[in-house]
GROMACS .gro file of N, CA and C in nm:
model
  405
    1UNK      N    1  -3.834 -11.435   1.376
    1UNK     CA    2  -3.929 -11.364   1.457
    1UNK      C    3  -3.887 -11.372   1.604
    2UNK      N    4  -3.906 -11.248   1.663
    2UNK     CA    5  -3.898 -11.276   1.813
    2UNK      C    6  -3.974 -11.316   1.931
    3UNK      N    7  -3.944 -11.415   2.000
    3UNK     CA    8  -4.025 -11.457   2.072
    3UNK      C    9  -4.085 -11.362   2.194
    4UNK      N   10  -4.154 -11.374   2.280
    4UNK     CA   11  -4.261 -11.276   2.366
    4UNK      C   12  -4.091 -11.219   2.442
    5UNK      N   13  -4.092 -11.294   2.511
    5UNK     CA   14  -3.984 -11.246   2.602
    5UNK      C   15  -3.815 -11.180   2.560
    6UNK      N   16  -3.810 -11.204   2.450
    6UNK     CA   17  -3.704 -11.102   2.344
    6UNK      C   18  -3.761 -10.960   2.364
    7UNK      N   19  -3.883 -11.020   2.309
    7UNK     CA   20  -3.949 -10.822   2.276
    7UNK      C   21  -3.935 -10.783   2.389
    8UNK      N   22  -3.980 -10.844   2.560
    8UNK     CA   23  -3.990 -10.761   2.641
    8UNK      C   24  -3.877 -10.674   2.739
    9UNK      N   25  -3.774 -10.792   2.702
    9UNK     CA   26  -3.608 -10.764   2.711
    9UNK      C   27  -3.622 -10.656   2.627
   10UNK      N   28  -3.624 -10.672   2.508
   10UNK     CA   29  -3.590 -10.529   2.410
   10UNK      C   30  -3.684 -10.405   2.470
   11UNK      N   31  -3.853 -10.426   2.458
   11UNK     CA   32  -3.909 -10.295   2.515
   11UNK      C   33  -3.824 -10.221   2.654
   12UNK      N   34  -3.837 -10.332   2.754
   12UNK     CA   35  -3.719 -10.262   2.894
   12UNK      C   36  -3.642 -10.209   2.835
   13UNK      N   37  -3.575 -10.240   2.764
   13UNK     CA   38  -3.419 -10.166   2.772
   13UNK      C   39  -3.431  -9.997   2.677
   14UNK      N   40  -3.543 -10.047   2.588
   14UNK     CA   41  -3.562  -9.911   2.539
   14UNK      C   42  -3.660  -9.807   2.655
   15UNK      N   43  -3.729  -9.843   2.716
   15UNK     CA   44  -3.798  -9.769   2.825
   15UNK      C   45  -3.713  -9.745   2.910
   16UNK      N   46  -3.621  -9.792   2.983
   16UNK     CA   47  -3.537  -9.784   3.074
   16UNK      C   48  -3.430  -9.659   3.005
   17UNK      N   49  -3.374  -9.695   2.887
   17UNK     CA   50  -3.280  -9.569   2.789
   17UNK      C   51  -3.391  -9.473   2.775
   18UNK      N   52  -3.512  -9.418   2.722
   18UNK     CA   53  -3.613  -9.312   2.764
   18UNK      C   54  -3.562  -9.256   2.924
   19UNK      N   55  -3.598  -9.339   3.028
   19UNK     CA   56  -3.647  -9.310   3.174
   19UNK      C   57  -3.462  -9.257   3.170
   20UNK      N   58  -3.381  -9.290   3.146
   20UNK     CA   59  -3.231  -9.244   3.231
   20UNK      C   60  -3.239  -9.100   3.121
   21UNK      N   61  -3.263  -9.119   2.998
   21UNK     CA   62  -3.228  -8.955   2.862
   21UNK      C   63  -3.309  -8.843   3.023
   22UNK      N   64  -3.463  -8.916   3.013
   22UNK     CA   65  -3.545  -8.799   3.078
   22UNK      C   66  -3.499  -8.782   3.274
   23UNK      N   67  -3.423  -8.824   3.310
   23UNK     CA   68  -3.383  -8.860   3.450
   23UNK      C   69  -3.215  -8.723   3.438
   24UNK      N   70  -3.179  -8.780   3.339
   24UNK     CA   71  -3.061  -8.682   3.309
   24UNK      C   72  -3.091  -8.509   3.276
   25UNK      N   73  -3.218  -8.516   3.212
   25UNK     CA   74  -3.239  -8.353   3.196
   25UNK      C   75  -3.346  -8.290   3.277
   26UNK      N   76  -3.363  -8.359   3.374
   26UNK     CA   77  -3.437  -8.260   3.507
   26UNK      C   78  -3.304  -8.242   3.590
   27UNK      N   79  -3.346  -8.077   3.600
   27UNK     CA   80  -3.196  -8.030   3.633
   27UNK      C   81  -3.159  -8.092   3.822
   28UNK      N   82  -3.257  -8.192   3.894
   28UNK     CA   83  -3.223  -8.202   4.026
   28UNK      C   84  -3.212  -8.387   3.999
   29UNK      N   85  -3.212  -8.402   3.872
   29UNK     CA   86  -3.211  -8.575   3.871
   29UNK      C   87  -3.069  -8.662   3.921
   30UNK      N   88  -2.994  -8.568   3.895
   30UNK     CA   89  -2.834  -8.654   3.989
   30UNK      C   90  -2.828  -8.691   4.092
   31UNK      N   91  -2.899  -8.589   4.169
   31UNK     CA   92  -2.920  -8.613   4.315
   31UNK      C   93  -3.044  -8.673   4.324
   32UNK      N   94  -3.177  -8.670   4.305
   32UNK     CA   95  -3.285  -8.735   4.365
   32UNK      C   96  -3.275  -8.903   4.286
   33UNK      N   97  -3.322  -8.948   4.396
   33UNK     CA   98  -3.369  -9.098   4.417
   33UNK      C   99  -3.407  -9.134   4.279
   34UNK      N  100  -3.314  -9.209   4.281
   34UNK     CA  101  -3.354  -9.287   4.125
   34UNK      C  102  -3.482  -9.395   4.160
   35UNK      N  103  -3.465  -9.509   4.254
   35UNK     CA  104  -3.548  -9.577   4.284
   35UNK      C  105  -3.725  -9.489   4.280
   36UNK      N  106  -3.731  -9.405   4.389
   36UNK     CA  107  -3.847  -9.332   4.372
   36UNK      C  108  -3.880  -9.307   4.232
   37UNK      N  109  -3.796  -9.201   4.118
   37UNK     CA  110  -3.842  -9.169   4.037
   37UNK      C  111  -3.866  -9.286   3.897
   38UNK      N  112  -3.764  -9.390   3.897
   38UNK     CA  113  -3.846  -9.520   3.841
   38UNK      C  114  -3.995  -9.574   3.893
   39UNK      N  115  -3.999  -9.542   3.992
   39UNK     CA  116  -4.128  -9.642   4.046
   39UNK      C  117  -4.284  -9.547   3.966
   40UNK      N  118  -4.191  -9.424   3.994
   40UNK     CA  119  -4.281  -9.281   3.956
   40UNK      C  120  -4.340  -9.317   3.801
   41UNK      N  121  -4.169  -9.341   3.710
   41UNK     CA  122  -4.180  -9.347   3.602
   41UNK      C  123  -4.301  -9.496   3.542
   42UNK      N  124  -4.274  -9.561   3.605
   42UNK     CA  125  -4.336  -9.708   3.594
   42UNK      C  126  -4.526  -9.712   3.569
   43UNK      N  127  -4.531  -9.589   3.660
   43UNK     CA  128  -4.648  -9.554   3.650
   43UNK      C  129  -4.749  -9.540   3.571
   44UNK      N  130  -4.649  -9.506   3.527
   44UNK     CA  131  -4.745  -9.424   3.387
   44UNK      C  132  -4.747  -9.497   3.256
   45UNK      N  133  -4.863  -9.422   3.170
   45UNK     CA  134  -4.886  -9.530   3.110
   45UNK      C  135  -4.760  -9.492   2.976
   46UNK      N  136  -4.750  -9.570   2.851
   46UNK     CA  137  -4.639  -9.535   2.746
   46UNK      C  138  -4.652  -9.367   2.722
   47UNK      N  139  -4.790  -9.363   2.676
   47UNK     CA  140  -4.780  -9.251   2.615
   47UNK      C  141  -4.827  -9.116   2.744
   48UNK      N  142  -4.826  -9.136   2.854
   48UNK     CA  143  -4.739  -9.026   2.936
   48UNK      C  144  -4.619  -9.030   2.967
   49UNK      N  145  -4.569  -9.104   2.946
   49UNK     CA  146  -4.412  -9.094   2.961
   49UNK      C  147  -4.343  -9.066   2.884
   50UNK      N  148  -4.409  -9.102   2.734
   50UNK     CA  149  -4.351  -8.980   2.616
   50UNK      C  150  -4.383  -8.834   2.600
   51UNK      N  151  -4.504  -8.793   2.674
   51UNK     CA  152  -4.512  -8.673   2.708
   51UNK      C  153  -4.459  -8.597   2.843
   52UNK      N  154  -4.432  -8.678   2.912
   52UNK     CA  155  -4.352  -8.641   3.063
   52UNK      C  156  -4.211  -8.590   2.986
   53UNK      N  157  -4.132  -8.679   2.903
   53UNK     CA  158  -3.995  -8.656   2.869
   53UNK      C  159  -3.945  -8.546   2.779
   54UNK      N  160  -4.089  -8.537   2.687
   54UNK     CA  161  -4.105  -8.461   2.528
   54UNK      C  162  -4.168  -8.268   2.661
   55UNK      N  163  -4.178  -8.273   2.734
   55UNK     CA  164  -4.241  -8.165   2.825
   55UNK      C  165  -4.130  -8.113   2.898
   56UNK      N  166  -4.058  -8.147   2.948
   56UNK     CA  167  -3.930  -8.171   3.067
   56UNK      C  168  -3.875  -7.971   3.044
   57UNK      N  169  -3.854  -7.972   2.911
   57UNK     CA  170  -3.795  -7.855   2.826
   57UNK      C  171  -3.845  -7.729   2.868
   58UNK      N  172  -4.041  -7.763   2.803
   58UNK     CA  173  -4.069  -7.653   2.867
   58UNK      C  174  -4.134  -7.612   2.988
   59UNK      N  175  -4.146  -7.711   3.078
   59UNK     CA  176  -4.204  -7.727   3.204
   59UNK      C  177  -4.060  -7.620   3.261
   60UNK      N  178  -3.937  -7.647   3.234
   60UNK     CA  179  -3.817  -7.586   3.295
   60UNK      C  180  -3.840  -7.475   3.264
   61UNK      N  181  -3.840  -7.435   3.155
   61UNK     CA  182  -3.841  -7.281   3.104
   61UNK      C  183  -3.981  -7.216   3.132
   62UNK      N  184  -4.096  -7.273   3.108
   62UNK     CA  185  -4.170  -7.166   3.192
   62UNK      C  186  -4.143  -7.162   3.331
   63UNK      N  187  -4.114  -7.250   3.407
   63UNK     CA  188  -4.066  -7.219   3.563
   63UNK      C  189  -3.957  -7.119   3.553
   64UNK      N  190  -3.848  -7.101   3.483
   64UNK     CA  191  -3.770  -7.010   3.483
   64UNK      C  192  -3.818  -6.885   3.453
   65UNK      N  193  -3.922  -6.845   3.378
   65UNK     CA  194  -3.926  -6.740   3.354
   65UNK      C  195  -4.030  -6.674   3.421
   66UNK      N  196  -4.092  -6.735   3.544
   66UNK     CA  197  -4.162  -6.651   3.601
   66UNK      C  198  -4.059  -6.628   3.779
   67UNK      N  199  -3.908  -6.707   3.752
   67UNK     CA  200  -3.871  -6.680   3.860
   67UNK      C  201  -3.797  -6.829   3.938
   68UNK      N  202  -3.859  -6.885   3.887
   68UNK     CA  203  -3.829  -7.012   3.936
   68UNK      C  204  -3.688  -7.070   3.950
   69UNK      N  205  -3.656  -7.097   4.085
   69UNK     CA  206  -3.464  -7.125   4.029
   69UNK      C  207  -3.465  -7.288   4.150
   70UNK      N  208  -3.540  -7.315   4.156
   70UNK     CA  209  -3.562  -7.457   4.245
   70UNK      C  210  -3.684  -7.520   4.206
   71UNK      N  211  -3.607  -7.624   4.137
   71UNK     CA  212  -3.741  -7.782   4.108
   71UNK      C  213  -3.762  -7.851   4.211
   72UNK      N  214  -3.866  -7.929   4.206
   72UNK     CA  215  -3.949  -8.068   4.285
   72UNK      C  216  -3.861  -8.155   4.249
   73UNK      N  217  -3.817  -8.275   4.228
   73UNK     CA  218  -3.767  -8.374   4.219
   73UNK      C  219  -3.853  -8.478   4.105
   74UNK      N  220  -3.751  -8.549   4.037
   74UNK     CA  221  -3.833  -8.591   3.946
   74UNK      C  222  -3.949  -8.672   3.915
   75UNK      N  223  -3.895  -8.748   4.044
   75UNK     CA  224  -4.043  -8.845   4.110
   75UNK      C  225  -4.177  -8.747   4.112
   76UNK      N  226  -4.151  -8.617   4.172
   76UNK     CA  227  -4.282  -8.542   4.193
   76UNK      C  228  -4.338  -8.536   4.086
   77UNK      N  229  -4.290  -8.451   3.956
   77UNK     CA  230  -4.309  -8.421   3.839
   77UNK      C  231  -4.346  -8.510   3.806
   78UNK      N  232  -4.328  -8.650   3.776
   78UNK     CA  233  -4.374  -8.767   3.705
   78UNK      C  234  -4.522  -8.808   3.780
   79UNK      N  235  -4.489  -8.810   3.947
   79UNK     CA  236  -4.611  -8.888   4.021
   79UNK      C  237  -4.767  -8.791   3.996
   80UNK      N  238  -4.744  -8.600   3.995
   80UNK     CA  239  -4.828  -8.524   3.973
   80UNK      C  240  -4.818  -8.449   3.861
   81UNK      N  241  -4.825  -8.536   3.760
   81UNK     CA  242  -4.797  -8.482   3.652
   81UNK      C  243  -4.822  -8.336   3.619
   82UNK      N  244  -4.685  -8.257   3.629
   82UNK     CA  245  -4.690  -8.192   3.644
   82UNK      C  246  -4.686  -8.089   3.472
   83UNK      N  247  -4.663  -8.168   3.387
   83UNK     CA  248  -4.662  -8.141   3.248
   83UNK      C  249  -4.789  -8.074   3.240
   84UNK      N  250  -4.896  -8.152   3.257
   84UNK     CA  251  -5.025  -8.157   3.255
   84UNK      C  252  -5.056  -7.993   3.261
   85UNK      N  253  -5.009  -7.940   3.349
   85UNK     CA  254  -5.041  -7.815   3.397
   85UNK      C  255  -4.969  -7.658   3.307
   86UNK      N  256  -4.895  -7.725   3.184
   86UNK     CA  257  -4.841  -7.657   3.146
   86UNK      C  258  -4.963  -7.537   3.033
   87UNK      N  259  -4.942  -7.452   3.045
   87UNK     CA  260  -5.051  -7.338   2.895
   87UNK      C  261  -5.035  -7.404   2.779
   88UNK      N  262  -5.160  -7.464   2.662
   88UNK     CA  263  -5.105  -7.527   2.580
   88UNK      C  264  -5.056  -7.481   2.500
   89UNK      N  265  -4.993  -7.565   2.383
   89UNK     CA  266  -4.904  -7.477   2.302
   89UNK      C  267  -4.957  -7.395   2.203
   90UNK      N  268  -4.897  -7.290   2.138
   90UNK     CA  269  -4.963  -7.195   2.031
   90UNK      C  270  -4.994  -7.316   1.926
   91UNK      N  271  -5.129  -7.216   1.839
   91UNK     CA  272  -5.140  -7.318   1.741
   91UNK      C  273  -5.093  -7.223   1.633
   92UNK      N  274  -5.029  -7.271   1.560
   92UNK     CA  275  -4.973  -7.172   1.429
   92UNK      C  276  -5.095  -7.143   1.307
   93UNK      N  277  -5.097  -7.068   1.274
   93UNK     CA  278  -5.189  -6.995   1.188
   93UNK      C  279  -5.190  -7.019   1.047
   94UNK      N  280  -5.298  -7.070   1.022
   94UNK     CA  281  -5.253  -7.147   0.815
   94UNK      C  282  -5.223  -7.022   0.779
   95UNK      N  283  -5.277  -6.947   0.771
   95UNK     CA  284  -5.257  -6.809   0.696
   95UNK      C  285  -5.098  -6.769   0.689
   96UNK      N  286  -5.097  -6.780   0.784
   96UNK     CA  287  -4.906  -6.721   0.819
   96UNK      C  288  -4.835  -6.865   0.761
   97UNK      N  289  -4.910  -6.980   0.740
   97UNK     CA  290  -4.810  -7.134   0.706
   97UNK      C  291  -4.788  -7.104   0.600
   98UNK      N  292  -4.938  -7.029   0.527
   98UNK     CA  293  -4.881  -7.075   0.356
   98UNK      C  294  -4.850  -6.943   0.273
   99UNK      N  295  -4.817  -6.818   0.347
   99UNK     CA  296  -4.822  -6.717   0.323
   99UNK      C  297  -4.652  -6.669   0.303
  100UNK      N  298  -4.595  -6.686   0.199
  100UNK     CA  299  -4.431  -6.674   0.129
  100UNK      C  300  -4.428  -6.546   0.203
  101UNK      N  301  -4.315  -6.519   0.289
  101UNK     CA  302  -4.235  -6.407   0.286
  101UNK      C  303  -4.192  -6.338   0.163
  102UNK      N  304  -4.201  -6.194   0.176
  102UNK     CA  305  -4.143  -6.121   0.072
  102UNK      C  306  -3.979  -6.114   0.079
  103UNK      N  307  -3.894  -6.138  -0.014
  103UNK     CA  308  -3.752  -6.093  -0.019
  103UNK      C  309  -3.777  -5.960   0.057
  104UNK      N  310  -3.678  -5.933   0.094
  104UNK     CA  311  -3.596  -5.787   0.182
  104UNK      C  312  -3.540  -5.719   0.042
  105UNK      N  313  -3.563  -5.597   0.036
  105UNK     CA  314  -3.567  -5.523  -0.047
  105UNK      C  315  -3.398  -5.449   0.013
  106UNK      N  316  -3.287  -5.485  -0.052
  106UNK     CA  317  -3.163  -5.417  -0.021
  106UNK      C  318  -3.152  -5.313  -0.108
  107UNK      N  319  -3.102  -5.195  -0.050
  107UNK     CA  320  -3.051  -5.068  -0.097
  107UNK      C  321  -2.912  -5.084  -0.159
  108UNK      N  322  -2.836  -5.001  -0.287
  108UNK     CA  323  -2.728  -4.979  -0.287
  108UNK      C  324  -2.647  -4.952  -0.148
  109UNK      N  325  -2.498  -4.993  -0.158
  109UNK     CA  326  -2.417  -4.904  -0.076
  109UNK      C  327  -2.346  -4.761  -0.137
  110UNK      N  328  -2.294  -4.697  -0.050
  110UNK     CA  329  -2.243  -4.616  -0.132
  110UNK      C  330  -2.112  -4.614  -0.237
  111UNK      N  331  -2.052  -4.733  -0.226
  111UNK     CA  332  -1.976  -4.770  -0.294
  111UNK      C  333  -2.048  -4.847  -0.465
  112UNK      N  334  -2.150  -4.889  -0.459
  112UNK     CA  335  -2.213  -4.965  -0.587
  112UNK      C  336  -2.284  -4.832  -0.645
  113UNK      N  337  -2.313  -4.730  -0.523
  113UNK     CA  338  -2.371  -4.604  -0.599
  113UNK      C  339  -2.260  -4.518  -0.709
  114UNK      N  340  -2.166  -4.541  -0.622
  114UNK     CA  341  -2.054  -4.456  -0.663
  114UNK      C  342  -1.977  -4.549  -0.847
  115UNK      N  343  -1.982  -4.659  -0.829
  115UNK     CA  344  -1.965  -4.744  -0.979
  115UNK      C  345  -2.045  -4.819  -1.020
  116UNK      N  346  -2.190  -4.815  -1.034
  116UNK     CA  347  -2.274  -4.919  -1.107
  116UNK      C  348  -2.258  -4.943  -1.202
  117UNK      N  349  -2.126  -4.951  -1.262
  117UNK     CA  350  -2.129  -5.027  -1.370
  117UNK      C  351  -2.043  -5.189  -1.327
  118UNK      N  352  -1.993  -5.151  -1.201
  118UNK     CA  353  -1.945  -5.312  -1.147
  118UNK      C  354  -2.050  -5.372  -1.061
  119UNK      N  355  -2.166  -5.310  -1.135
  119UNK     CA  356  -2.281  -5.413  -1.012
  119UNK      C  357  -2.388  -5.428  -1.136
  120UNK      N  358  -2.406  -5.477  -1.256
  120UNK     CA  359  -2.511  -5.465  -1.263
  120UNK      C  360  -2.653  -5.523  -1.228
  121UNK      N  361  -2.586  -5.625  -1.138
  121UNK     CA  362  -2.740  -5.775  -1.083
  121UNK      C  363  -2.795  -5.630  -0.996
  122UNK      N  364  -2.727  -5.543  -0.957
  122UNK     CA  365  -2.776  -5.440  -0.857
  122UNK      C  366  -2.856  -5.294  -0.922
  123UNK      N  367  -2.817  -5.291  -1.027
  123UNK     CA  368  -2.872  -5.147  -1.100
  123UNK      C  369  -2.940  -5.192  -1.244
  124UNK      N  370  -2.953  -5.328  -1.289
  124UNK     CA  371  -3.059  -5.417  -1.414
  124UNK      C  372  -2.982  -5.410  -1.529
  125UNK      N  373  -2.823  -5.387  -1.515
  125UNK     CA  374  -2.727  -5.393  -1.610
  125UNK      C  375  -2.752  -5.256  -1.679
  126UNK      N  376  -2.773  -5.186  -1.630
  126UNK     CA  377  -2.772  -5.022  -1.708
  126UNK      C  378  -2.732  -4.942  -1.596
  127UNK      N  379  -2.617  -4.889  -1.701
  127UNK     CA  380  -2.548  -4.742  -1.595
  127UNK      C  381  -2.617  -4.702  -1.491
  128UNK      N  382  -2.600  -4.591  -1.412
  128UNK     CA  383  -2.677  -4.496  -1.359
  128UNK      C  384  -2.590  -4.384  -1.420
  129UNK      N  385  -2.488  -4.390  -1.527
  129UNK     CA  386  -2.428  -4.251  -1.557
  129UNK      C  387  -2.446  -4.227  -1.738
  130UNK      N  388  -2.486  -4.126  -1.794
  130UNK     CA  389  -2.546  -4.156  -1.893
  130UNK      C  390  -2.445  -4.163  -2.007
  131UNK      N  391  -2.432  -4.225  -2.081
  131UNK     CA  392  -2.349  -4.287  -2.198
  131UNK      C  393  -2.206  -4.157  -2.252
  132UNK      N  394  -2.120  -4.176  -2.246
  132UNK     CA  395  -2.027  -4.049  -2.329
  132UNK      C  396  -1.962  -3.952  -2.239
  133UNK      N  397  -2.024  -3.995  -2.085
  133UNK     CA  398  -1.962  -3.930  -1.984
  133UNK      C  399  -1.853  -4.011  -1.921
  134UNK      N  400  -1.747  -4.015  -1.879
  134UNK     CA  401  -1.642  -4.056  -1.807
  134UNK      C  402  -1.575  -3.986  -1.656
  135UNK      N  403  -1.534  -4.057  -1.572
  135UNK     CA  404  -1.488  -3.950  -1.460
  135UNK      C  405  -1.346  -3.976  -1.506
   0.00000   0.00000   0.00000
């Protein structure tokens, strides 16, 4: 068993590997203040900081797509949580969850039209040319 201070060595180092994954994919984190944005990160409690990191994605992409080509720094984002502010996500529809797609209904080509007798998974194993005829 591990004693108190094992685990807390171990929790750091896994919070700290979280804080650098999510430090690396805010696209201004190379350059801004690591110190600031740890202190930022420190803040918060576990489970905003799994949603600060698990958000990062689309906090970027909706900023991109209304125009956005310059972030805050990551300290900001973390200190005003800025996740928070994101539209929530769609909720998916049981109907559409449990509702099987139909197969796609493929047409002959004109080549399987032209010899169905080398297709029959395509024509139910019967000609399309009627028995006694030959080309």
């Amino acid at each position: 068993m591990l004693t108190t201070p094992d685990k807390r060595i171990r929790e750091s180092a896994r919070e700290n590997t979280d804080f650098e994954m999510a430090l690396k994919a805010w696209p201004t984190g190379a350059h801004d203040s690591r110190k600031d944005a740890l202190e930022a990160w420190d803040a918060l409690s576990t489970e905003d900081r799994a949603e600060a990191r698990s958000e990062i994605g689309r906090f970027l992409v909706t900023g991109k797509s209304v125009g956005r080509t310059h972030f805050c720094t990551f300290a900001t984002y973390l200190r005003e949580r800025k996740w928070k502010g994101l539209p929530e996500r769609p909720k998916a529809s049981p109907a559409l969850a449990t509702t099987p797609r139909s197969a796609a209904v493929k047409r002959p080509t004109k080549f399987q039209l032209a010899r169905p007798e080398l297709f029959p998974e395509v024509f139910g194993g019967a000609s399309a040319e009627p028995e006694g005829q030959t080309r």
